[in-house]
CSV table of C-alpha atoms in Angstrom, one decimal:
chain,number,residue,atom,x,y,z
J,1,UNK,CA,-6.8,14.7,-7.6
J,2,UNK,CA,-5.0,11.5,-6.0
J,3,UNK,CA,-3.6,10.5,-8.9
J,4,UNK,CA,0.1,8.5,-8.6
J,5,UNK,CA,1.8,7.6,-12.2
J,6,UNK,CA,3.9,5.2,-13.0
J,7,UNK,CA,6.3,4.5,-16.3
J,8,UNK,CA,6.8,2.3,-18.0
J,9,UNK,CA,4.0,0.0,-16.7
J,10,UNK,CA,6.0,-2.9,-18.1
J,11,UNK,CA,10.1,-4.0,-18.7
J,12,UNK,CA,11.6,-6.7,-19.3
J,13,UNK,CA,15.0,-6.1,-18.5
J,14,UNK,CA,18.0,-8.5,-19.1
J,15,UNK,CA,20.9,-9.0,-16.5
J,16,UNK,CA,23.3,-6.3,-17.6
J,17,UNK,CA,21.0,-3.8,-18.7
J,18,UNK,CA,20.0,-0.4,-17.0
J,19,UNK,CA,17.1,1.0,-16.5
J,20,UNK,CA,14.9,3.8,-14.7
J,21,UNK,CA,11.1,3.2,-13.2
J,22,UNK,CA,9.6,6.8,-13.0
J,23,UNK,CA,6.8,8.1,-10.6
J,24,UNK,CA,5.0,11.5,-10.9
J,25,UNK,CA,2.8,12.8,-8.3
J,26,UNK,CA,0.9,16.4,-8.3
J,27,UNK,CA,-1.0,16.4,-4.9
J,28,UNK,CA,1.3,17.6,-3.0
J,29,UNK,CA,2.7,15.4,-0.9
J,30,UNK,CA,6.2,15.4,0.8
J,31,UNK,CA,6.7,11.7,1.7
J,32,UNK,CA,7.3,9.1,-1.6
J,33,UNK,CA,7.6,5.5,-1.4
J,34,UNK,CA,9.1,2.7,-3.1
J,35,UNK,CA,7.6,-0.3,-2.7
J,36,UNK,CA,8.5,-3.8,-4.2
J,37,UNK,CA,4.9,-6.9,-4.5
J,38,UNK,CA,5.5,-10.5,-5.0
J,39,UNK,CA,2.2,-12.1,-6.4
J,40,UNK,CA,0.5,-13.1,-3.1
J,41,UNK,CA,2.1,-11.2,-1.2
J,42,UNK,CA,1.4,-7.3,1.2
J,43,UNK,CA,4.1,-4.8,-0.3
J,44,UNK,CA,7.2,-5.0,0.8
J,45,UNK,CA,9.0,-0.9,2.0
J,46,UNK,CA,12.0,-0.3,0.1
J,47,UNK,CA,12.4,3.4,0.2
J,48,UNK,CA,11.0,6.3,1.9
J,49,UNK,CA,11.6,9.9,0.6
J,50,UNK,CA,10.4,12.9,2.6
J,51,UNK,CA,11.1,16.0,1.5
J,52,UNK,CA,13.3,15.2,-1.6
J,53,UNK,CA,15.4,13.8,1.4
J,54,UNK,CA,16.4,10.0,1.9
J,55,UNK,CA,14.6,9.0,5.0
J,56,UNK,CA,14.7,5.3,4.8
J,57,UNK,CA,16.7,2.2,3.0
J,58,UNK,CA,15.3,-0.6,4.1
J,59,UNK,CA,18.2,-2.5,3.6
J,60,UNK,CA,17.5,-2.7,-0.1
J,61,UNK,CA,20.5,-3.9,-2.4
J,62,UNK,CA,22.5,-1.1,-4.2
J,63,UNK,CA,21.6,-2.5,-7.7
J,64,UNK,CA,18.1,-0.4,-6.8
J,65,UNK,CA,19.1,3.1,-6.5
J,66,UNK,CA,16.8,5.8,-5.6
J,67,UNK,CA,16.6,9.2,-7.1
J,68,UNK,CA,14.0,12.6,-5.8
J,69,UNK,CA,14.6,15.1,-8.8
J,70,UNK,CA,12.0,17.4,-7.0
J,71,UNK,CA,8.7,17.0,-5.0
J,72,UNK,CA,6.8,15.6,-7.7
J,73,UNK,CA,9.1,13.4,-9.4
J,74,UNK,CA,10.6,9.7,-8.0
J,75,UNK,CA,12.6,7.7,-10.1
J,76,UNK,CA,14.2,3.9,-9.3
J,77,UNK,CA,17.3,3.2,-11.1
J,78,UNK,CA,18.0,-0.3,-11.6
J,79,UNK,CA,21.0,-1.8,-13.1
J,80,UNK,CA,22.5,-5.5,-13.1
J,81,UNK,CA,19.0,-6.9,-11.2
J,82,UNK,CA,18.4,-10.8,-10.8
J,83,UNK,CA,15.7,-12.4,-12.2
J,84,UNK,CA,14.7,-12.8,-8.0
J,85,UNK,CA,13.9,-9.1,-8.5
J,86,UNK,CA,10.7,-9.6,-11.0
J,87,UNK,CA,8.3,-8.2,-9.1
J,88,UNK,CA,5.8,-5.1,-9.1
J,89,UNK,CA,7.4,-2.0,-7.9
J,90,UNK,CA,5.2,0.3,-6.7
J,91,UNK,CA,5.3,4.3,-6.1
J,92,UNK,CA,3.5,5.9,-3.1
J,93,UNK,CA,2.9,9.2,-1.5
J,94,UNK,CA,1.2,10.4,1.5
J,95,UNK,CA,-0.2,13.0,3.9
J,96,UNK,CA,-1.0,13.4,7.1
J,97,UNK,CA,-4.1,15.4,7.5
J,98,UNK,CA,-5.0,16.5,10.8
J,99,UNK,CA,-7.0,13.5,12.3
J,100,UNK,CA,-6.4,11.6,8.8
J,101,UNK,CA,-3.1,9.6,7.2
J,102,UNK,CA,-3.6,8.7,3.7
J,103,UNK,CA,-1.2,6.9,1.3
J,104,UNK,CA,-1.9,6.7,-2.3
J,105,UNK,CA,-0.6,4.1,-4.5
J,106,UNK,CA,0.5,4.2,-8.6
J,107,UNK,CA,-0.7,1.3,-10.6
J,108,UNK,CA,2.6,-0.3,-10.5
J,109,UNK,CA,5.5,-1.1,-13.2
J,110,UNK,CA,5.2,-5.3,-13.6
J,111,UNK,CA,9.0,-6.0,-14.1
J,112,UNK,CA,10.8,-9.1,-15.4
J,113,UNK,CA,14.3,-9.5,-15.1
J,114,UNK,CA,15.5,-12.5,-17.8
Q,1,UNK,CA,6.7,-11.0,14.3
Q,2,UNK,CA,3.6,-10.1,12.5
Q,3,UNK,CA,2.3,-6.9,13.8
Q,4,UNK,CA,-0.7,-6.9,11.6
Q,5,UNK,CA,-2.7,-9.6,10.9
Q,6,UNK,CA,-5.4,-10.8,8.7
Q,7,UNK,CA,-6.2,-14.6,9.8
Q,8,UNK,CA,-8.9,-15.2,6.9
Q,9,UNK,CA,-7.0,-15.7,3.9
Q,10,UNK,CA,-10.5,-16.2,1.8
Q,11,UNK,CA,-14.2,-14.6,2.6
Q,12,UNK,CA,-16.6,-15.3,0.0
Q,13,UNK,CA,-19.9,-13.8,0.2
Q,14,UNK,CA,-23.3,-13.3,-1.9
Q,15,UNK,CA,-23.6,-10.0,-3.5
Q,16,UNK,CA,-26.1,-7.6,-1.3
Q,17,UNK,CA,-25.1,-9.0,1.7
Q,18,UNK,CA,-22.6,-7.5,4.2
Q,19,UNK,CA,-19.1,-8.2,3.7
Q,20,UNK,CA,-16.7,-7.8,7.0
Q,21,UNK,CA,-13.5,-8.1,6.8
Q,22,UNK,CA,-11.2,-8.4,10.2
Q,23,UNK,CA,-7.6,-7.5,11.2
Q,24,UNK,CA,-5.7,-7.5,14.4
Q,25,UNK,CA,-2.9,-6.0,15.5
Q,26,UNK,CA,0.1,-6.4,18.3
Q,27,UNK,CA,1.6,-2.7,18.4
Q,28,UNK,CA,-0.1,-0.2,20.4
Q,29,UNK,CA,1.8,2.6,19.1
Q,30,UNK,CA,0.0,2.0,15.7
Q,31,UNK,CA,-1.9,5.8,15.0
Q,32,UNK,CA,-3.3,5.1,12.1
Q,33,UNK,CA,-5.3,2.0,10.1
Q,34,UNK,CA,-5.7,2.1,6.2
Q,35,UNK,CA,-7.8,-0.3,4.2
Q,36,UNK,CA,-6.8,-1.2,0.5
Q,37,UNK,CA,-8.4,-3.2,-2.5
Q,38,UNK,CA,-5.8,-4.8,-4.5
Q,39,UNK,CA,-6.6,-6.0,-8.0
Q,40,UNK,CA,-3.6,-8.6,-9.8
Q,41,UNK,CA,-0.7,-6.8,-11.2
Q,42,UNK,CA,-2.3,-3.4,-10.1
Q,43,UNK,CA,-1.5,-1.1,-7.4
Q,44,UNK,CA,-3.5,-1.1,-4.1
Q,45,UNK,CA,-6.4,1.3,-4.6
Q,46,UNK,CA,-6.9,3.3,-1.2
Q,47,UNK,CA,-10.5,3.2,0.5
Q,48,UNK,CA,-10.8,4.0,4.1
Q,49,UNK,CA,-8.6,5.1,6.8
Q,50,UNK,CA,-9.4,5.9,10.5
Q,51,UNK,CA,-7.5,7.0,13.5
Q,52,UNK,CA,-7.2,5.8,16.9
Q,53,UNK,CA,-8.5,8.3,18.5
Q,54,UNK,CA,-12.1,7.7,16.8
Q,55,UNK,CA,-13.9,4.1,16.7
Q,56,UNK,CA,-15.8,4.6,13.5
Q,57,UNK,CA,-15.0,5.8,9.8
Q,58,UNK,CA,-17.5,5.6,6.9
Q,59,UNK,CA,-17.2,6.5,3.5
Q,60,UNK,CA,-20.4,5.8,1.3
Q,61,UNK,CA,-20.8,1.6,1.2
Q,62,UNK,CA,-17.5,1.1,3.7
Q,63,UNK,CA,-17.3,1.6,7.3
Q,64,UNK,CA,-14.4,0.7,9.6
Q,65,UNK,CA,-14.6,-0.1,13.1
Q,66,UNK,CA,-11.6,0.1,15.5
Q,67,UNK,CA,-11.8,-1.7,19.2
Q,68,UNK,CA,-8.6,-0.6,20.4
Q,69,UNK,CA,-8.4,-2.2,23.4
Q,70,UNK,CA,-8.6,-5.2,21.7
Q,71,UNK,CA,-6.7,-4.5,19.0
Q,72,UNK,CA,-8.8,-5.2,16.0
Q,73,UNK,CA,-10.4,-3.2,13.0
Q,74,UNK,CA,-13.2,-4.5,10.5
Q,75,UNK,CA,-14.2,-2.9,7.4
Q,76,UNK,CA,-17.9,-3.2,6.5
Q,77,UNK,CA,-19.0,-3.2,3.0
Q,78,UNK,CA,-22.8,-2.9,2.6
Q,79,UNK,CA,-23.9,-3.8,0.4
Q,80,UNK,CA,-21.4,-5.9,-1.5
Q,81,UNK,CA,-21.6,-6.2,-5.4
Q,82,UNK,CA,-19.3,-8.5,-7.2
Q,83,UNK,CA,-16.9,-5.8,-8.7
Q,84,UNK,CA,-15.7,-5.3,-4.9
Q,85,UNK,CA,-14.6,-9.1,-5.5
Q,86,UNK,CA,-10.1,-8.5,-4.8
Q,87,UNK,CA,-7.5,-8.9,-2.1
Q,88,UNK,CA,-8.2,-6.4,0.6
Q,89,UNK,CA,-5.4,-5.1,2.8
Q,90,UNK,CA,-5.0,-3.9,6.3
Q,91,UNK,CA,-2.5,-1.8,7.3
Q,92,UNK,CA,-1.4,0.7,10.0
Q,93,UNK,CA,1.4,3.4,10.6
Q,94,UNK,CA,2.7,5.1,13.7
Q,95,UNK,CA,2.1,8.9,14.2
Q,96,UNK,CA,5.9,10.4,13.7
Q,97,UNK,CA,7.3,7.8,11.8
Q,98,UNK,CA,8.1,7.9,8.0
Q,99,UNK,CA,4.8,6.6,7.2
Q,100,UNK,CA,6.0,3.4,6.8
Q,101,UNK,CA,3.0,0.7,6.6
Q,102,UNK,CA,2.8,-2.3,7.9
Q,103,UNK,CA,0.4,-4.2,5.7
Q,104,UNK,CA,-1.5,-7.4,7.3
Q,105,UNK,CA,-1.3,-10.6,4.4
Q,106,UNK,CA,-4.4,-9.8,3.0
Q,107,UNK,CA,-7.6,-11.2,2.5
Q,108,UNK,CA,-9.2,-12.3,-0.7
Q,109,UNK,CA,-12.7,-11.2,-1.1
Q,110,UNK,CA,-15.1,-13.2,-3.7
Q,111,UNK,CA,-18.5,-11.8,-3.7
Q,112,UNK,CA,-21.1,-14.5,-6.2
Q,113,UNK,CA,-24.0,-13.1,-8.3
């Protein structure tokens, strides 16, 4: 199984609202990933998790906040976002096996800010 | 500075034929290269890695080939059938980091009936 899930896969999302993007992964794996796509664009790093611990911020505003509930589970909480921030967010986990890296992607949550 | 690169922005190719797609990088500390297939407003869909301690992966119709001393990977993909028409990304991570990729720009992919 290297199944990553994402929910919702779409918000809309006004100025002063707040909201939470979930991720769900069963494989396994101790490093998650928030990434954030612009159409056109490679994904962009905005978080790194590894073992339910913050490893990275890559400099990413604090209207995104991260949260690691438990190995399986990654949520991004957004709250008072730009329209800028439309984008796809994307959830990713990995492992490093032996001679092998792998890094799975969920399909995504398409997000629009108005 | 661009530490991966994908130069072709477009390959278009007939279905059957070979399909190679090319990527170079700058970092030598790069342990690890992973190929993607992105469809639009979907998530990157994982198809090949390799390391760099080994100069050729395959997995059924994909094959990637790594010249490290000159920096540059291709991904093979015999034969090609339109559904594999997408964006394909390089990317590469260091051994001991975060895992962090560093994806390439990508490389759009059309392959005609």
């Amino acid at each position: 199984d290297t199944e990553v899930t994402q929910t919702p896969k779409h918000l809309v999302m006004g100025m002063t609202n707040k909201k939470s993007l979930k991720c769900e992964q069963h494989m396994g794996h101790r490093a998650m990933y928030w990434y954030k796509q612009k159409a056109k664009k490679p994904p962009e790093l905005m978080f790194v998790y590894s073992y339910e611990k913050l490893s990275i911020n890559e400099s990413v505003p604090s209207r995104f906040s991260p949260e690691c509930p438990n190995s399986s589970l990654l949520n991004l909480h957004l709250h008072a976002l730009q329209p800028e921030d439309s984008a796809l967010y994307l959830c990713a986990t990995s492992a490093w096996r032996g001679s092998f890296y792998e890094q799975y992607f969920g399909p995504g949550t398409r997000l629009t800010v108005t | 500075d661009q530490q991966v690169k994908q130069n072709s922005p477009s390959l278009s190719v007939q279905e059957g034929r070979i399909s190679i797609l090319n990527c170079d990088y700058t970092n030598s500390m790069f342990d690890y290269f992973l190929w993607y297939k992105k469809y639009p407003a979907e998530g990157p869909t994982f198809l090949i890695s390799i390391s760099s301690i080994k100069d050729k992966n395959e997995d059924g119709r994909f094959t990637v080939f790594l010249n490290k001393s000159a920096k540059h990977l291709s991904l093979h993909i015999v034969p090609s059938q339109p559904g594999d028409s997408a964006v394909y990304f390089c990317a590469a991570v260091r051994g001991g980091s975060q895992g962090n990729l560093i994806f390439g720009k990508g490389t759009k992919l059309s392959v005609k009936p």
